[in-house]
CSV table of C-alpha atoms in Angstrom, one decimal:
chain,number,residue,atom,x,y,z
A,1,MET,CA,0.3,0.1,-0.1
A,2,LYS,CA,1.2,3.5,-0.6
A,3,THR,CA,1.9,5.7,2.2
A,4,THR,CA,-0.5,8.1,1.5
A,5,SER,CA,-2.7,5.4,1.1
A,6,LEU,CA,-2.0,3.6,4.2
A,7,LEU,CA,-1.8,6.9,6.1
A,8,GLU,CA,-5.5,8.0,5.2
A,9,GLU,CA,-6.7,5.0,6.2
A,10,VAL,CA,-4.9,5.4,10.0
A,11,ALA,CA,-6.4,8.8,10.1
A,12,VAL,CA,-9.9,7.3,9.4
A,13,ASN,CA,-9.7,4.5,12.0
A,14,LEU,CA,-8.6,7.1,14.9
A,15,LEU,CA,-11.0,9.5,14.0
A,16,ARG,CA,-13.9,6.9,13.9
A,17,THR,CA,-12.3,5.2,17.1
A,18,ALA,CA,-12.1,8.1,19.2
A,19,VAL,CA,-15.7,10.2,18.1
A,20,THR,CA,-17.5,7.1,18.6
A,21,SER,CA,-16.0,5.2,21.3
A,22,LEU,CA,-14.4,6.4,25.0
A,23,PRO,CA,-11.3,4.8,26.7
A,24,GLN,CA,-11.2,2.4,29.1
A,25,ASP,CA,-10.1,5.3,31.7
A,26,VAL,CA,-12.5,7.6,31.0
A,27,LEU,CA,-15.5,5.3,30.8
A,28,GLU,CA,-14.5,3.8,34.7
A,29,ALA,CA,-14.1,7.2,36.0
A,30,LEU,CA,-17.3,8.3,34.7
A,31,ARG,CA,-19.2,4.7,36.0
A,32,LYS,CA,-17.3,5.7,39.4
A,33,ALA,CA,-18.7,9.1,39.4
A,34,GLU,CA,-22.1,8.0,38.9
A,35,LYS,CA,-21.9,5.6,41.5
A,36,GLU,CA,-20.9,8.2,44.4
A,37,GLU,CA,-23.3,11.2,42.7
A,38,THR,CA,-26.0,11.8,45.7
A,39,SER,CA,-28.3,14.5,43.9
A,40,ASP,CA,-30.7,13.0,41.5
A,41,ILE,CA,-29.8,16.0,39.0
A,42,ALA,CA,-26.4,14.9,39.0
A,43,ARG,CA,-26.7,11.1,38.8
A,44,GLN,CA,-29.2,11.9,36.2
A,45,GLN,CA,-26.6,13.7,33.8
A,46,LEU,CA,-23.7,10.8,34.8
A,47,ARG,CA,-26.9,8.4,33.4
A,48,ASN,CA,-27.2,10.5,30.6
A,49,ILE,CA,-24.0,10.3,29.7
A,50,LEU,CA,-23.3,7.0,30.2
A,51,ALA,CA,-26.3,5.4,28.3
A,52,ASN,CA,-25.5,8.2,25.4
A,53,VAL,CA,-21.8,6.7,25.5
A,54,ALA,CA,-23.1,3.1,25.4
A,55,ALA,CA,-25.0,3.9,22.1
A,56,ALA,CA,-23.1,5.1,20.1
A,57,GLU,CA,-20.3,2.2,20.4
A,58,ARG,CA,-23.3,0.1,19.8
A,59,LEU,CA,-24.5,2.1,16.6
A,60,SER,CA,-20.7,3.5,15.5
A,61,LEU,CA,-21.8,6.9,15.7
A,62,PRO,CA,-20.5,10.1,17.3
A,63,MET,CA,-21.2,10.3,20.9
A,64,CYS,CA,-21.4,14.2,20.4
A,65,GLN,CA,-22.5,15.8,17.7
A,66,ASP,CA,-19.1,18.2,18.2
A,67,THR,CA,-16.5,16.2,16.8
A,68,GLY,CA,-14.6,18.9,16.8
A,69,ILE,CA,-11.6,20.3,15.2
A,70,PRO,CA,-8.8,17.2,14.4
A,71,ILE,CA,-5.7,17.3,16.1
A,72,PHE,CA,-2.9,14.7,15.8
A,73,PHE,CA,0.4,14.5,17.7
A,74,VAL,CA,3.2,12.6,15.3
A,75,LYS,CA,6.4,11.3,17.0
A,76,GLY,CA,8.9,8.9,15.6
A,77,ARG,CA,10.3,8.3,12.5
A,78,CYS,CA,9.2,10.6,9.7
A,79,ILE,CA,7.7,9.2,6.7
A,80,PRO,CA,6.7,10.9,3.2
A,81,ASP,CA,3.6,12.6,2.4
A,82,LEU,CA,2.6,12.3,6.6
A,83,ASP,CA,0.6,15.8,6.1
A,84,GLU,CA,-1.2,14.8,3.0
A,85,GLY,CA,-2.9,11.2,3.8
A,86,ILE,CA,-3.5,12.6,7.2
A,87,ARG,CA,-5.8,15.6,5.6
A,88,ARG,CA,-7.5,12.6,2.9
A,89,GLY,CA,-8.0,11.0,6.3
A,90,VAL,CA,-9.8,13.8,7.9
A,91,SER,CA,-11.4,14.8,4.7
A,92,ARG,CA,-12.9,10.9,3.7
A,93,ALA,CA,-13.9,10.7,7.6
A,94,THR,CA,-15.7,13.8,7.8
A,95,SER,CA,-18.0,12.4,5.2
A,96,GLU,CA,-18.3,8.4,6.0
A,97,VAL,CA,-18.1,8.3,9.9
A,98,PRO,CA,-19.5,11.3,9.8
A,99,LEU,CA,-17.7,14.1,11.4
A,100,ARG,CA,-19.3,17.3,11.4
A,101,PRO,CA,-17.9,19.8,9.4
A,102,ASN,CA,-16.3,22.2,12.0
A,103,VAL,CA,-13.4,23.9,10.2
A,104,VAL,CA,-14.0,27.4,9.3
A,105,HIS,CA,-12.7,30.9,8.1
A,106,PRO,CA,-12.1,32.7,11.1
A,107,LEU,CA,-13.5,35.6,9.8
A,108,THR,CA,-16.1,35.3,6.9
A,109,ARG,CA,-17.0,31.9,8.7
A,110,HIS,CA,-16.9,30.3,5.3
A,111,ASN,CA,-17.7,26.4,5.8
A,112,PRO,CA,-15.3,24.3,3.6
A,113,GLY,CA,-17.1,21.3,4.4
A,114,ASP,CA,-14.7,18.7,4.8
A,115,ASN,CA,-12.7,20.1,7.6
A,116,LEU,CA,-10.0,20.9,5.8
A,117,GLY,CA,-8.5,24.7,5.5
A,118,LYS,CA,-5.4,26.8,6.4
A,119,GLY,CA,-3.6,25.2,8.9
A,120,MET,CA,-6.4,22.5,9.7
A,121,PRO,CA,-6.2,19.5,10.7
A,122,TYR,CA,-3.6,20.5,13.0
A,123,VAL,CA,-0.6,18.2,12.9
A,124,HIS,CA,1.9,18.5,15.6
A,125,PHE,CA,5.4,16.8,14.6
A,126,GLU,CA,8.3,15.4,17.0
A,127,LEU,CA,11.3,13.6,15.8
A,128,ALA,CA,12.3,11.0,18.1
A,129,ASP,CA,14.6,8.1,17.5
A,130,LEU,CA,12.3,5.2,17.2
A,131,GLU,CA,11.2,2.1,15.3
A,132,TYR,CA,7.7,3.2,14.2
A,133,THR,CA,5.7,6.6,13.8
A,134,GLU,CA,3.0,7.1,16.6
A,135,ILE,CA,0.0,8.9,16.0
A,136,THR,CA,-1.8,10.3,18.1
A,137,LEU,CA,-5.2,11.7,17.7
A,138,MET,CA,-7.4,14.1,19.9
A,139,THR,CA,-10.7,15.6,18.7
A,140,LYS,CA,-11.4,18.7,20.1
A,141,GLY,CA,-15.1,19.9,21.3
A,142,ALA,CA,-15.8,24.1,20.8
A,143,GLY,CA,-17.2,24.1,24.8
A,144,SER,CA,-14.1,22.9,26.8
A,145,GLU,CA,-11.5,24.6,24.3
A,146,ASN,CA,-13.4,28.2,24.4
A,147,MET,CA,-12.1,27.6,28.1
A,148,THR,CA,-8.6,27.7,27.8
A,149,ALA,CA,-6.6,29.8,29.8
A,150,LEU,CA,-2.9,30.9,30.1
A,151,ALA,CA,-1.3,33.0,32.9
A,152,MET,CA,2.0,34.8,32.9
A,153,LEU,CA,2.8,34.1,36.6
A,154,THR,CA,5.7,35.6,38.5
A,155,PRO,CA,8.2,33.3,40.3
A,156,SER,CA,7.3,34.3,43.5
A,157,GLN,CA,3.5,33.6,42.9
A,158,GLY,CA,5.0,29.9,42.5
A,159,VAL,CA,3.0,26.5,43.4
A,160,LYS,CA,0.1,28.6,45.5
A,161,GLY,CA,0.0,31.0,42.7
A,162,ILE,CA,-1.0,28.3,40.4
A,163,LYS,CA,-3.2,26.2,42.3
A,164,ALA,CA,-5.4,29.6,42.2
A,165,PHE,CA,-5.1,29.8,38.2
A,166,VAL,CA,-6.6,26.5,38.3
A,167,LEU,CA,-9.4,26.9,40.7
A,168,GLU,CA,-9.9,30.9,39.0
A,169,THR,CA,-9.8,29.1,35.7
A,170,VAL,CA,-12.7,25.8,36.8
A,171,LEU,CA,-14.7,28.1,38.7
A,172,LYS,CA,-15.0,30.7,35.9
A,173,ALA,CA,-15.7,27.8,33.1
A,174,GLY,CA,-18.5,26.7,35.1
A,175,GLY,CA,-21.0,24.0,33.5
A,176,ASN,CA,-19.7,25.8,30.3
A,177,PRO,CA,-17.0,22.8,29.4
A,178,CYS,CA,-19.4,19.9,29.8
A,179,PRO,CA,-18.0,18.6,33.2
A,180,PRO,CA,-16.8,16.8,34.7
A,181,THR,CA,-13.8,17.3,33.3
A,182,ILE,CA,-10.1,16.6,32.8
A,183,VAL,CA,-8.1,19.8,33.5
A,184,GLY,CA,-4.9,19.4,31.7
A,185,LEU,CA,-2.2,21.8,32.9
A,186,GLY,CA,1.2,22.5,31.4
A,187,ILE,CA,3.6,24.9,34.0
A,188,GLY,CA,6.7,25.8,32.4
A,189,GLY,CA,8.1,26.7,28.7
A,190,SER,CA,7.2,29.6,26.9
A,191,ALA,CA,3.4,30.7,26.3
A,192,ASP,CA,3.1,28.6,23.6
A,193,GLU,CA,4.5,25.7,25.1
A,194,ALA,CA,2.8,25.9,28.2
A,195,LEU,CA,-0.3,25.5,26.1
A,196,LEU,CA,1.1,22.4,24.4
A,197,LEU,CA,2.0,21.1,27.1
A,198,SER,CA,-1.9,21.2,29.1
A,199,LYS,CA,-3.2,20.3,26.0
A,200,LYS,CA,-0.5,16.6,25.8
A,201,ALA,CA,-1.3,16.8,29.6
A,202,VAL,CA,-5.1,15.7,29.3
A,203,LEU,CA,-4.0,13.0,26.7
A,204,GLY,CA,-3.0,11.1,29.9
A,205,ARG,CA,-4.3,8.1,31.2
A,206,LEU,CA,-7.0,8.7,34.4
A,207,ASP,CA,-6.1,5.3,35.6
A,208,ARG,CA,-1.6,6.4,35.7
A,209,GLU,CA,-0.2,8.4,38.4
A,210,ASN,CA,2.1,11.1,37.4
A,211,LYS,CA,6.1,9.7,37.4
A,212,ASP,CA,6.7,12.5,39.0
A,213,ALA,CA,5.4,12.1,42.4
A,214,GLU,CA,5.5,16.1,43.5
A,215,LEU,CA,3.4,16.5,40.4
A,216,ALA,CA,1.5,13.4,41.1
A,217,LYS,CA,0.5,14.9,44.9
A,218,LEU,CA,-0.6,18.1,43.0
A,219,GLU,CA,-2.7,16.3,40.8
A,220,SER,CA,-4.2,14.6,43.6
A,221,GLU,CA,-4.6,17.8,45.7
A,222,LEU,CA,-6.3,19.9,43.0
A,223,ARG,CA,-8.7,16.9,42.2
A,224,GLU,CA,-9.4,16.5,45.6
A,225,ALA,CA,-9.9,20.5,45.7
A,226,LEU,CA,-11.9,20.9,42.6
A,227,ASN,CA,-14.5,18.6,43.4
A,228,GLN,CA,-15.3,20.2,46.7
A,229,THR,CA,-16.7,23.4,44.4
A,230,GLY,CA,-20.1,21.7,43.8
A,231,ILE,CA,-20.0,22.9,40.1
A,232,GLY,CA,-21.3,19.3,39.3
A,233,PRO,CA,-21.9,17.3,35.9
A,234,MET,CA,-23.2,19.7,33.5
A,235,GLY,CA,-22.5,22.6,35.9
A,236,LEU,CA,-25.9,21.3,37.5
A,237,GLY,CA,-24.6,20.6,41.1
A,238,GLY,CA,-22.7,17.7,42.7
A,239,ARG,CA,-20.0,16.2,43.6
A,240,THR,CA,-18.2,15.1,40.3
A,241,THR,CA,-17.1,18.6,38.6
A,242,VAL,CA,-13.7,17.1,37.3
A,243,LEU,CA,-12.5,13.3,36.7
A,244,GLY,CA,-9.0,14.1,37.1
A,245,VAL,CA,-6.2,16.5,36.5
A,246,LYS,CA,-2.9,16.1,34.7
A,247,ILE,CA,0.0,18.1,34.6
A,248,GLU,CA,3.2,18.0,31.8
A,249,GLN,CA,5.9,20.0,33.0
A,250,ALA,CA,9.0,22.0,31.4
A,251,HIS,CA,11.9,24.2,32.2
A,252,CYS,CA,11.3,28.1,32.0
A,253,HIS,CA,12.8,31.6,31.9
A,254,THR,CA,14.2,32.3,35.5
A,255,ALA,CA,12.0,35.4,35.5
A,256,SER,CA,8.8,33.4,34.5
A,257,LEU,CA,6.0,31.1,35.5
A,258,PRO,CA,3.6,30.5,32.6
A,259,VAL,CA,0.5,28.2,33.2
A,260,ALA,CA,-2.3,26.7,30.9
A,261,VAL,CA,-5.0,25.2,31.7
A,262,THR,CA,-6.9,23.0,28.8
A,263,LEU,CA,-9.8,21.8,30.0
A,264,GLN,CA,-11.5,18.6,28.3
A,265,CYS,CA,-15.2,17.7,28.3
A,266,TRP,CA,-16.4,14.3,29.9
A,267,ALA,CA,-16.2,12.7,26.0
A,268,ALA,CA,-12.3,12.9,26.3
A,269,ARG,CA,-12.1,11.4,22.9
A,270,ARG,CA,-8.3,10.1,21.8
A,271,ALA,CA,-6.8,7.0,20.3
A,272,SER,CA,-2.9,6.3,18.8
A,273,ALA,CA,-1.9,4.0,16.1
A,274,ARG,CA,1.9,3.1,15.7
A,275,ILE,CA,2.8,2.4,12.2
A,276,MET,CA,6.1,0.2,11.7
A,277,LYS,CA,8.7,0.2,9.4
A,278,ASP,CA,7.2,-3.0,7.7
A,279,GLY,CA,3.9,-0.4,7.2
A,280,SER,CA,2.1,-2.8,9.7
A,281,VAL,CA,-0.1,-0.7,11.7
A,282,LEU,CA,-1.1,-1.2,15.9
A,283,TYR,CA,-3.8,0.6,17.5
A,284,SER,CA,-4.9,1.7,20.9
A,285,ARG,CA,-7.5,3.8,22.9
A,286,GLU,CA,-6.2,4.4,25.3
A,287,GLY,CA,-2.6,5.1,24.3
A,288,PHE,CA,0.7,3.2,24.1
A,289,GLU,CA,3.0,3.6,27.1
B,1,MET,CA,-44.0,16.4,32.3
B,2,ARG,CA,-44.4,16.2,28.5
B,3,LEU,CA,-44.7,19.3,26.7
B,4,ARG,CA,-45.7,20.1,23.3
B,5,THR,CA,-44.9,22.8,21.0
B,6,PRO,CA,-46.9,25.4,19.8
B,7,LEU,CA,-45.9,26.2,24.0
B,8,SER,CA,-48.6,28.5,26.1
B,9,ASP,CA,-47.2,30.9,28.3
B,10,LYS,CA,-49.3,29.3,30.9
B,11,ASP,CA,-47.4,25.9,29.8
B,12,VAL,CA,-44.5,27.5,30.5
B,13,ARG,CA,-45.2,29.3,34.0
B,14,ALA,CA,-46.0,26.1,35.0
B,15,LEU,CA,-42.6,24.9,34.9
B,16,LYS,CA,-40.3,25.0,38.1
B,17,VAL,CA,-37.1,24.8,38.3
B,18,GLY,CA,-36.1,21.4,38.6
B,19,ASP,CA,-38.6,19.6,36.8
B,20,THR,CA,-37.7,17.0,34.5
B,21,ALA,CA,-39.9,17.5,31.3
B,22,THR,CA,-39.6,15.9,27.8
B,23,ILE,CA,-41.1,17.5,24.3
B,24,ASP,CA,-43.1,16.7,21.6
B,25,GLY,CA,-43.8,18.6,18.3
B,26,VAL,CA,-41.3,21.3,16.7
B,27,ILE,CA,-38.5,22.1,18.2
B,28,VAL,CA,-35.6,24.6,15.5
B,29,THR,CA,-32.0,25.0,16.2
B,30,GLY,CA,-30.5,27.8,16.7
B,31,ARG,CA,-26.9,29.3,17.8
B,32,ASP,CA,-24.5,32.1,17.1
B,33,GLU,CA,-25.3,32.8,13.4
B,34,VAL,CA,-28.5,31.9,13.6
B,35,HIS,CA,-29.2,34.7,16.3
B,36,LEU,CA,-27.1,36.9,14.5
B,37,ARG,CA,-29.3,36.7,10.9
B,38,ALA,CA,-32.5,36.4,12.3
B,39,LEU,CA,-32.0,39.9,14.7
B,40,GLU,CA,-30.6,41.5,11.8
B,41,LEU,CA,-33.9,40.7,9.4
B,42,ALA,CA,-36.4,41.7,12.2
B,43,ARG,CA,-34.8,44.8,13.0
B,44,GLU,CA,-35.2,45.7,9.0
B,45,GLY,CA,-38.9,44.3,9.8
B,46,ARG,CA,-38.2,41.6,7.6
B,47,LYS,CA,-39.7,38.1,8.5
B,48,LEU,CA,-38.1,35.0,9.4
B,49,PRO,CA,-38.7,31.7,6.9
B,50,VAL,CA,-40.5,30.1,10.4
B,51,ASP,CA,-42.6,31.7,12.7
B,52,LEU,CA,-41.0,30.6,16.2
B,53,THR,CA,-44.2,31.5,18.1
B,54,GLY,CA,-44.4,29.3,20.7
B,55,ALA,CA,-41.6,27.4,19.5
B,56,ALA,CA,-38.6,25.6,21.3
B,57,LEU,CA,-35.6,26.7,20.4
B,58,PHE,CA,-32.8,24.1,20.6
B,59,HIS,CA,-28.9,25.9,21.0
B,60,ALA,CA,-27.6,22.4,18.8
B,61,GLY,CA,-25.2,22.6,15.7
B,62,PRO,CA,-26.6,18.4,14.6
B,63,ILE,CA,-24.6,16.3,12.2
B,64,MET,CA,-27.3,15.2,9.6
B,65,ARG,CA,-27.0,13.0,6.9
B,66,LYS,CA,-28.4,14.2,2.9
B,67,GLU,CA,-30.9,10.5,2.8
B,68,GLY,CA,-32.6,10.8,-0.4
B,69,ASN,CA,-34.7,14.3,-1.1
B,70,GLY,CA,-34.4,14.8,2.6
B,71,TRP,CA,-32.4,14.5,6.1
B,72,LYS,CA,-31.5,12.2,8.7
B,73,ALA,CA,-30.3,13.3,12.3
B,74,ILE,CA,-27.3,11.5,13.2
B,75,ALA,CA,-26.3,13.2,16.2
B,76,ALA,CA,-28.1,15.9,18.0
B,77,GLY,CA,-26.8,17.0,21.3
B,78,PRO,CA,-27.0,20.6,22.8
B,79,THR,CA,-24.4,23.5,22.2
B,80,THR,CA,-23.0,26.1,24.6
B,81,SER,CA,-25.8,28.6,25.8
B,82,SER,CA,-23.4,31.1,27.0
B,83,ARG,CA,-22.4,32.3,23.6
B,84,MET,CA,-26.0,33.3,23.1
B,85,ASN,CA,-26.3,36.0,26.3
B,86,SER,CA,-25.6,38.5,24.6
B,87,MET,CA,-28.7,38.0,22.1
B,88,GLU,CA,-30.6,36.0,23.9
B,89,PRO,CA,-33.2,38.4,25.7
B,90,GLU,CA,-34.0,40.3,22.1
B,91,PHE,CA,-34.5,37.0,20.3
B,92,ILE,CA,-37.2,36.0,23.2
B,93,GLU,CA,-39.0,39.2,22.9
B,94,ARG,CA,-38.9,39.6,19.2
B,95,PHE,CA,-39.8,36.2,18.1
B,96,GLY,CA,-42.0,35.1,21.3
B,97,ILE,CA,-39.9,31.8,21.7
B,98,ARG,CA,-41.5,29.9,25.0
B,99,ALA,CA,-38.5,27.5,25.4
B,100,VAL,CA,-34.5,27.1,25.1
B,101,ILE,CA,-33.2,23.8,25.0
B,102,GLY,CA,-29.1,24.0,25.8
B,103,LYS,CA,-26.3,23.7,28.4
B,104,GLY,CA,-24.6,25.5,30.9
B,105,GLY,CA,-27.3,28.2,31.4
B,106,MET,CA,-27.5,31.5,30.6
B,107,SER,CA,-26.5,35.2,32.1
B,108,GLN,CA,-29.2,37.5,33.9
B,109,PRO,CA,-30.6,39.5,30.7
B,110,THR,CA,-31.6,36.5,29.9
B,111,ILE,CA,-33.3,34.9,32.6
B,112,ASP,CA,-34.8,38.3,33.0
B,113,ALA,CA,-36.5,38.3,29.9
B,114,MET,CA,-37.9,34.7,30.2
B,115,SER,CA,-40.0,35.6,33.5
B,116,LYS,CA,-41.3,38.8,31.8
B,117,PHE,CA,-42.0,37.1,28.3
B,118,GLY,CA,-42.5,33.5,29.6
B,119,CYS,CA,-40.0,31.7,28.5
B,120,ALA,CA,-38.2,28.8,30.4
B,121,TYR,CA,-34.4,26.9,30.0
B,122,LEU,CA,-34.2,23.1,29.4
B,123,ALA,CA,-31.1,21.8,29.9
B,124,PHE,CA,-30.4,18.7,28.2
B,125,THR,CA,-26.8,16.6,29.0
B,126,GLY,CA,-24.0,18.2,27.3
B,127,GLY,CA,-22.5,15.6,24.4
B,128,ALA,CA,-25.7,13.6,24.7
B,129,ALA,CA,-25.6,13.4,21.1
B,130,ILE,CA,-27.6,10.4,20.0
B,131,GLN,CA,-30.2,10.3,22.7
B,132,GLY,CA,-30.9,13.9,21.3
B,133,ALA,CA,-30.7,12.4,17.7
B,134,GLU,CA,-33.3,9.4,19.0
B,135,GLY,CA,-35.7,11.9,20.0
B,136,ILE,CA,-36.0,13.3,16.4
B,137,ARG,CA,-38.7,11.5,14.4
B,138,GLU,CA,-38.3,13.5,11.1
B,139,VAL,CA,-36.1,16.5,9.5
B,140,LYS,CA,-38.8,18.5,8.2
B,141,GLY,CA,-36.7,21.2,6.5
B,142,VAL,CA,-33.2,23.3,6.7
B,143,GLU,CA,-33.2,27.2,6.4
B,144,TRP,CA,-29.8,29.2,5.8
B,145,LEU,CA,-27.6,26.3,4.8
B,146,ASP,CA,-25.0,28.8,3.6
B,147,LEU,CA,-24.4,29.0,6.7
B,148,GLY,CA,-23.2,25.5,6.8
B,149,MET,CA,-24.3,22.7,8.8
B,150,PRO,CA,-24.0,23.8,12.5
B,151,GLU,CA,-25.1,27.1,12.3
B,152,ALA,CA,-28.3,26.2,10.2
B,153,MET,CA,-31.9,26.4,10.9
B,154,TRP,CA,-32.8,22.7,11.0
B,155,ILE,CA,-36.7,22.7,12.0
B,156,LEU,CA,-37.5,18.7,13.6
B,157,GLU,CA,-40.1,17.1,14.4
B,158,VAL,CA,-39.6,15.7,18.1
B,159,LYS,CA,-41.2,12.7,20.4
B,160,GLY,CA,-40.3,12.3,24.0
B,161,PHE,CA,-37.5,14.6,23.4
B,162,GLY,CA,-35.0,14.7,27.0
B,163,PRO,CA,-35.0,14.3,28.9
B,164,LEU,CA,-34.6,17.5,30.1
B,165,THR,CA,-34.2,19.6,33.3
B,166,VAL,CA,-36.0,22.8,33.7
B,167,ALA,CA,-32.6,24.8,35.0
B,168,ILE,CA,-34.2,28.4,34.7
B,169,ASP,CA,-38.2,29.1,34.9
B,170,ALA,CA,-40.4,32.1,33.7
B,171,HIS,CA,-40.3,33.1,37.3
B,172,GLY,CA,-36.6,34.4,38.0
B,173,ASN,CA,-35.1,31.5,39.5
B,174,SER,CA,-32.3,29.4,37.9
B,175,LEU,CA,-30.6,26.5,38.9
B,176,TYR,CA,-27.2,27.9,37.5
B,177,LYS,CA,-28.1,30.5,40.5
B,178,ARG,CA,-28.3,27.8,43.0
B,179,VAL,CA,-25.1,25.9,42.4
B,180,ASP,CA,-23.4,29.5,42.1
B,181,GLU,CA,-24.2,30.0,45.6
B,182,GLU,CA,-23.6,27.0,47.1
B,183,VAL,CA,-20.1,26.9,45.4
B,184,LYS,CA,-19.6,30.3,46.6
B,185,ALA,CA,-20.4,29.0,50.0
B,186,ASN,CA,-17.6,25.9,49.2
B,187,LEU,CA,-15.1,28.4,48.6
B,188,ALA,CA,-13.2,29.1,51.7
B,189,LYS,CA,-13.2,25.2,52.2
B,190,VAL,CA,-11.7,24.5,49.0
B,191,ARG,CA,-9.3,27.4,49.3
B,192,ARG,CA,-7.8,26.3,52.7
B,193,SER,CA,-7.6,22.8,51.3
B,194,LEU,CA,-5.5,24.0,48.5
B,195,GLY,CA,-3.3,26.3,51.2
B,196,ILE,CA,-3.8,29.5,49.6
């Protein structure tokens, strides 16, 4: 198979898997939340979510009408025509799965109808000395993406400043990003790097602890605290405001403390594939470890 | 509670925050672009292609598939209502809609307009798009498709659409305001647990 056709196939498979089924760790977290909620309204929201996800998987249809914008994280071996293969896959998946044509011109708001445009899909490359090319897809809906926030804190504000900013962002977002959300936190780097880290963070599995003990502690502290706010599922009140908090960090300038928060709605849709040297492909909905 | 469109002032005034409801009848989708265009037409004294009196407005951008001469709803959950905050009070007043179906709630001017003109906000679970599509019996038509599939005005025949939670009633009560107050009351404890 030509690499362009192979990549097109992989992109379609990733998009279909991501929008029609949830990773097991996210599903487990939602089930746990449904058991722990005490108010009828909150429980009803989580029951609707779980019933809807089951129906989507059964029918192989998108669980949410906002199938988001496709964001691809590519790392490993460089393969030719990667961009073109992914573009073809996005266009085909839009009519085949189907996906909602979400991509428009930012000013004229013209919708080309195939989810393609300048800079869309967004493909992020990371070269690495690997035997394979790993592609991880995130389909990001606007409800949660519109709540993204960046703060250029001063070093003296430190961890307290980070905590206060995360709390402020979640409070301000309220029910808009479709809670229970996954809070992705990017600490350090430059402004744009912090945002990228926060986006990568929400790809992390909820059933895995951060390898950095300090960050793991901060994640669980924030999760506990955010779930005491009472915002609850869909902002209608309850115990589950977040399913988890995930942190990625990078070193930064001695005079800076960039912090970015990406909120991911409960429909945390992701899928990964590894394209091996011989052209064979491995898939994982939860993500490779 | 089973609601049937067109809704009357009396139907809507009977709803109380926290009630659960489903809808039968006709609902019409409208989000950012529909609000902009509809209000622009109305301000110029021109008519809308659909009479919205007593209608339920659905904040949604569904996925539709062309089938023969018609359309089939594939996925239709609610979109974030707060994007329409600045336009909704005028929309309610001008077009006489009696219900808004959406997610995330709306701001005080809309709560006031709902109470003044008799309209309620019915919260639908965000992302519950298959559940939404299952309640749609027929896509009766589409207007302004030039705005693109998500932004067009879809006219939908629904049965048992929901379940919906009355989150803002026509008496000035809002479930979101209640939650806000609870969140404010919890804040001291939350800050303490974070050591901030």
